[in-house]
Amino acid sequence: MSMLTARNHTPGFAHPVRDAQRVFRAVMEALARPTTPQRIDPVVAPPEPLGAALGAVILTLCDEQTPVWLDSALRSAPEVEAWIVFHTGARIVDAPADASFAIASSPETAPALSALSRGTDEEPHESATLVIDARACAGIDGLTASGPGIRETRPWDGAGLPDGFLPQWQENRALYPRGVDLILAHEHTVCGLTRTTALTGALQHDLDRRSA
């Protein structure tokens, strides 16, 4: 373990088993009911620029068997990598395609879905999950979601989606059973999209809106 890892980490979950179970249930519910926010009230204080909700998701889903990719903002903060490695044992990788979880500190820094592992038809579970810090992101107008876990259709503001996301997502969904899943970590909630979720509507310039 490096000196930075041993010296500069902040605490993880106060009650690791209970807290991880609570966050895990929220994340699974978010993926089972796409676009419906699930409250997590994170109780961790990871080093900046890693948000608390994003940190809670990482502590819950990642372990020593998990390759994790971090965007440049997170990778350039050594204490972030040290915190993740110290608390999870996860292996930090250089290429998004090698990651099981790709972590973005903002929508702007999220990799293209095509840069991530999509799994194979034989092993679709080998695909990656993209996790984006969506704190303070503005919503957009006109998105409609449908698919498993959604009764008929559901309007959605899409807060936290990257620029140019809609065509990427439509191409991703067409690959089923392969494809990337998505988790958006807000201040106190998580929201999910699975590869089976259809998104329609919204002009592309609406997708480019950002919070002030």
CSV table of C-alpha atoms in Angstrom, one decimal:
chain,number,residue,atom,x,y,z
A,1,MET,CA,0.0,0.0,0.0
A,2,SER,CA,1.4,3.4,-0.9
A,3,MET,CA,2.1,6.1,1.6
A,4,LEU,CA,-0.6,8.2,0.0
A,5,THR,CA,-3.2,5.4,0.4
A,6,ALA,CA,-2.3,4.8,4.0
A,7,ARG,CA,-2.1,8.4,5.0
A,8,ASN,CA,-4.7,10.4,3.1
A,9,HIS,CA,-7.8,8.4,3.0
A,10,THR,CA,-11.1,9.7,4.5
A,11,PRO,CA,-13.5,7.3,6.3
A,12,GLY,CA,-15.8,5.1,4.3
A,13,PHE,CA,-19.2,3.8,5.6
A,14,ALA,CA,-19.6,4.2,9.3
A,15,HIS,CA,-21.5,0.9,9.4
A,16,PRO,CA,-20.1,-0.9,6.3
A,17,VAL,CA,-22.5,-3.8,6.1
A,18,ARG,CA,-25.7,-1.9,6.9
A,19,ASP,CA,-24.8,1.1,4.8
A,20,ALA,CA,-23.7,-0.9,1.8
A,21,GLN,CA,-26.9,-3.0,2.0
A,22,ARG,CA,-29.0,0.2,2.1
A,23,VAL,CA,-27.2,1.7,-0.9
A,24,PHE,CA,-27.3,-1.6,-2.8
A,25,ARG,CA,-31.0,-1.8,-2.4
A,26,ALA,CA,-31.5,1.7,-3.7
A,27,VAL,CA,-29.2,1.1,-6.7
A,28,MET,CA,-31.0,-2.2,-7.6
A,29,GLU,CA,-34.4,-0.4,-7.3
A,30,ALA,CA,-33.1,2.4,-9.5
A,31,LEU,CA,-32.2,-0.1,-12.2
A,32,ALA,CA,-35.4,-2.1,-11.7
A,33,ARG,CA,-37.5,1.1,-12.1
A,34,PRO,CA,-35.5,3.1,-14.6
A,35,THR,CA,-35.7,7.0,-14.4
A,36,THR,CA,-37.3,6.8,-11.0
A,37,PRO,CA,-35.0,8.4,-8.3
A,38,GLN,CA,-34.2,6.3,-5.3
A,39,ARG,CA,-33.1,8.0,-2.1
A,40,ILE,CA,-29.8,7.0,-0.5
A,41,ASP,CA,-28.7,9.8,1.8
A,42,PRO,CA,-25.0,8.9,1.6
A,43,VAL,CA,-23.1,9.0,4.8
A,44,VAL,CA,-19.6,9.1,3.4
A,45,ALA,CA,-17.2,12.0,2.9
A,46,PRO,CA,-14.9,11.0,0.0
A,47,PRO,CA,-12.1,13.4,-1.1
A,48,GLU,CA,-13.1,16.0,-3.7
A,49,PRO,CA,-14.0,16.1,-6.5
A,50,LEU,CA,-15.7,12.7,-5.8
A,51,GLY,CA,-19.3,13.4,-4.6
A,52,ALA,CA,-20.7,11.7,-1.6
A,53,ALA,CA,-23.5,9.8,-3.5
A,54,LEU,CA,-21.0,8.7,-6.1
A,55,GLY,CA,-18.6,7.6,-3.4
A,56,ALA,CA,-21.3,5.6,-1.7
A,57,VAL,CA,-22.1,3.8,-5.0
A,58,ILE,CA,-18.5,3.0,-5.6
A,59,LEU,CA,-18.1,1.6,-2.0
A,60,THR,CA,-21.2,-0.6,-2.5
A,61,LEU,CA,-20.6,-2.0,-6.0
A,62,CYS,CA,-16.8,-2.3,-6.3
A,63,ASP,CA,-14.4,-4.7,-4.7
A,64,GLU,CA,-10.9,-6.3,-5.4
A,65,GLN,CA,-12.3,-8.1,-8.4
A,66,THR,CA,-13.5,-4.9,-10.0
A,67,PRO,CA,-11.6,-2.9,-12.7
A,68,VAL,CA,-12.5,0.8,-12.4
A,69,TRP,CA,-11.9,3.6,-14.8
A,70,LEU,CA,-11.8,7.2,-13.5
A,71,ASP,CA,-12.1,10.4,-15.6
A,72,SER,CA,-9.2,12.8,-15.8
A,73,ALA,CA,-10.6,15.1,-13.0
A,74,LEU,CA,-10.7,12.1,-10.6
A,75,ARG,CA,-7.5,10.5,-11.8
A,76,SER,CA,-5.6,13.8,-11.3
A,77,ALA,CA,-6.6,13.8,-7.6
A,78,PRO,CA,-4.4,11.1,-6.1
A,79,GLU,CA,-6.4,11.1,-2.9
A,80,VAL,CA,-9.5,9.9,-4.8
A,81,GLU,CA,-7.8,6.9,-6.3
A,82,ALA,CA,-6.2,6.2,-2.9
A,83,TRP,CA,-9.6,6.4,-1.2
A,84,ILE,CA,-11.2,4.0,-3.6
A,85,VAL,CA,-8.4,1.5,-3.5
A,86,PHE,CA,-8.1,1.6,0.3
A,87,HIS,CA,-11.8,1.0,0.9
A,88,THR,CA,-12.6,-1.4,-2.0
A,89,GLY,CA,-9.4,-2.9,-3.2
A,90,ALA,CA,-10.6,-2.2,-6.8
A,91,ARG,CA,-8.0,-2.0,-9.6
A,92,ILE,CA,-7.8,1.3,-11.4
A,93,VAL,CA,-7.4,0.9,-15.2
A,94,ASP,CA,-6.3,3.3,-17.8
A,95,ALA,CA,-8.7,2.5,-20.6
A,96,PRO,CA,-12.6,2.8,-20.4
A,97,ALA,CA,-12.9,-0.4,-22.4
A,98,ASP,CA,-11.1,-2.4,-19.6
A,99,ALA,CA,-13.5,-1.2,-16.8
A,100,SER,CA,-16.5,-2.9,-15.2
A,101,PHE,CA,-17.4,0.5,-13.8
A,102,ALA,CA,-16.5,3.8,-15.5
A,103,ILE,CA,-16.8,6.7,-13.1
A,104,ALA,CA,-17.3,10.3,-14.4
A,105,SER,CA,-17.2,13.3,-12.1
A,106,SER,CA,-19.6,15.2,-14.5
A,107,PRO,CA,-21.6,14.6,-17.6
A,108,GLU,CA,-18.9,16.5,-19.6
A,109,THR,CA,-16.2,14.0,-18.7
A,110,ALA,CA,-18.2,10.8,-19.3
A,111,PRO,CA,-16.7,8.5,-22.0
A,112,ALA,CA,-18.8,7.7,-25.1
A,113,LEU,CA,-20.8,4.5,-24.6
A,114,SER,CA,-19.0,3.0,-27.5
A,115,ALA,CA,-15.8,3.3,-25.6
A,116,LEU,CA,-17.0,1.0,-22.9
A,117,SER,CA,-17.3,-2.8,-22.8
A,118,ARG,CA,-20.6,-4.0,-24.1
A,119,GLY,CA,-20.2,-7.6,-23.2
A,120,THR,CA,-20.9,-10.4,-25.6
A,121,ASP,CA,-24.1,-12.2,-26.7
A,122,GLU,CA,-22.8,-15.2,-24.6
A,123,GLU,CA,-21.8,-13.1,-21.6
A,124,PRO,CA,-23.8,-9.9,-21.6
A,125,HIS,CA,-23.1,-9.5,-17.9
A,126,GLU,CA,-19.5,-8.7,-18.8
A,127,SER,CA,-20.6,-5.2,-20.0
A,128,ALA,CA,-19.7,-2.0,-18.2
A,129,THR,CA,-21.8,0.3,-16.0
A,130,LEU,CA,-21.3,4.0,-16.5
A,131,VAL,CA,-21.7,6.0,-13.2
A,132,ILE,CA,-22.0,9.8,-13.5
A,133,ASP,CA,-21.9,12.4,-10.8
A,134,ALA,CA,-25.1,14.4,-11.7
A,135,ARG,CA,-25.1,16.9,-8.8
A,136,ALA,CA,-26.6,20.3,-9.7
A,137,CYS,CA,-27.3,19.2,-13.3
A,138,ALA,CA,-30.2,20.9,-14.9
A,139,GLY,CA,-33.0,18.8,-16.5
A,140,ILE,CA,-34.2,18.9,-20.0
A,141,ASP,CA,-37.6,18.9,-21.6
A,142,GLY,CA,-39.3,16.3,-23.8
A,143,LEU,CA,-37.7,13.0,-22.9
A,144,THR,CA,-39.9,9.9,-22.6
A,145,ALA,CA,-38.8,6.6,-21.2
A,146,SER,CA,-40.4,3.2,-21.7
A,147,GLY,CA,-39.5,-0.4,-21.3
A,148,PRO,CA,-39.3,-3.0,-18.5
A,149,GLY,CA,-39.9,-1.5,-15.0
A,150,ILE,CA,-41.9,1.4,-16.5
A,151,ARG,CA,-45.6,1.4,-16.7
A,152,GLU,CA,-46.4,2.4,-20.3
A,153,THR,CA,-44.3,5.5,-20.7
A,154,ARG,CA,-42.8,8.0,-18.2
A,155,PRO,CA,-41.7,11.6,-18.8
A,156,TRP,CA,-38.1,12.2,-17.6
A,157,ASP,CA,-35.9,15.3,-17.3
A,158,GLY,CA,-32.7,13.4,-17.9
A,159,ALA,CA,-30.7,15.5,-15.5
A,160,GLY,CA,-27.1,14.4,-15.7
A,161,LEU,CA,-27.1,13.0,-19.2
A,162,PRO,CA,-24.0,13.9,-21.3
A,163,ASP,CA,-24.1,15.8,-24.6
A,164,GLY,CA,-25.2,13.7,-27.6
A,165,PHE,CA,-26.5,11.0,-25.3
A,166,LEU,CA,-29.8,10.2,-27.0
A,167,PRO,CA,-28.3,8.7,-30.3
A,168,GLN,CA,-25.7,6.9,-28.3
A,169,TRP,CA,-28.3,5.3,-26.1
A,170,GLN,CA,-30.5,4.3,-29.0
A,171,GLU,CA,-27.5,2.5,-30.6
A,172,ASN,CA,-26.6,0.9,-27.2
A,173,ARG,CA,-30.2,-0.4,-26.8
A,174,ALA,CA,-30.1,-1.9,-30.2
A,175,LEU,CA,-27.3,-4.2,-29.1
A,176,TYR,CA,-29.4,-6.1,-26.5
A,177,PRO,CA,-28.6,-8.4,-24.8
A,178,ARG,CA,-25.3,-6.6,-24.9
A,179,GLY,CA,-25.0,-3.0,-23.8
A,180,VAL,CA,-24.0,-0.5,-21.1
A,181,ASP,CA,-26.1,0.3,-18.1
A,182,LEU,CA,-26.1,3.8,-16.5
A,183,ILE,CA,-26.3,5.1,-12.9
A,184,LEU,CA,-26.8,8.8,-12.2
A,185,ALA,CA,-25.7,9.9,-8.7
A,186,HIS,CA,-27.4,13.1,-7.6
A,187,GLU,CA,-27.1,14.8,-4.2
A,188,HIS,CA,-29.3,12.4,-2.2
A,189,THR,CA,-30.6,10.0,-4.8
A,190,VAL,CA,-29.6,7.6,-7.6
A,191,CYS,CA,-31.3,7.1,-10.9
A,192,GLY,CA,-30.8,4.3,-13.3
A,193,LEU,CA,-31.1,3.3,-17.0
A,194,THR,CA,-30.8,-0.2,-18.1
A,195,ARG,CA,-29.9,-1.3,-21.7
A,196,THR,CA,-33.6,-2.3,-22.1
A,197,THR,CA,-34.9,1.2,-21.5
A,198,ALA,CA,-36.1,3.1,-24.5
A,199,LEU,CA,-35.6,6.9,-24.6
A,200,THR,CA,-37.4,9.1,-27.2
A,201,GLY,CA,-38.0,12.8,-27.8
A,202,ALA,CA,-36.0,15.9,-26.9
A,203,LEU,CA,-34.3,17.9,-29.6
A,204,GLN,CA,-30.5,17.5,-29.6
A,205,HIS,CA,-29.9,21.1,-28.6
A,206,ASP,CA,-32.1,20.5,-25.5
A,207,LEU,CA,-29.7,17.7,-24.5
A,208,ASP,CA,-26.8,20.2,-24.6
A,209,ARG,CA,-28.3,22.4,-21.8
A,210,ARG,CA,-26.3,22.6,-18.6
A,211,SER,CA,-26.9,24.0,-15.2
A,212,ALA,CA,-25.9,27.7,-14.7
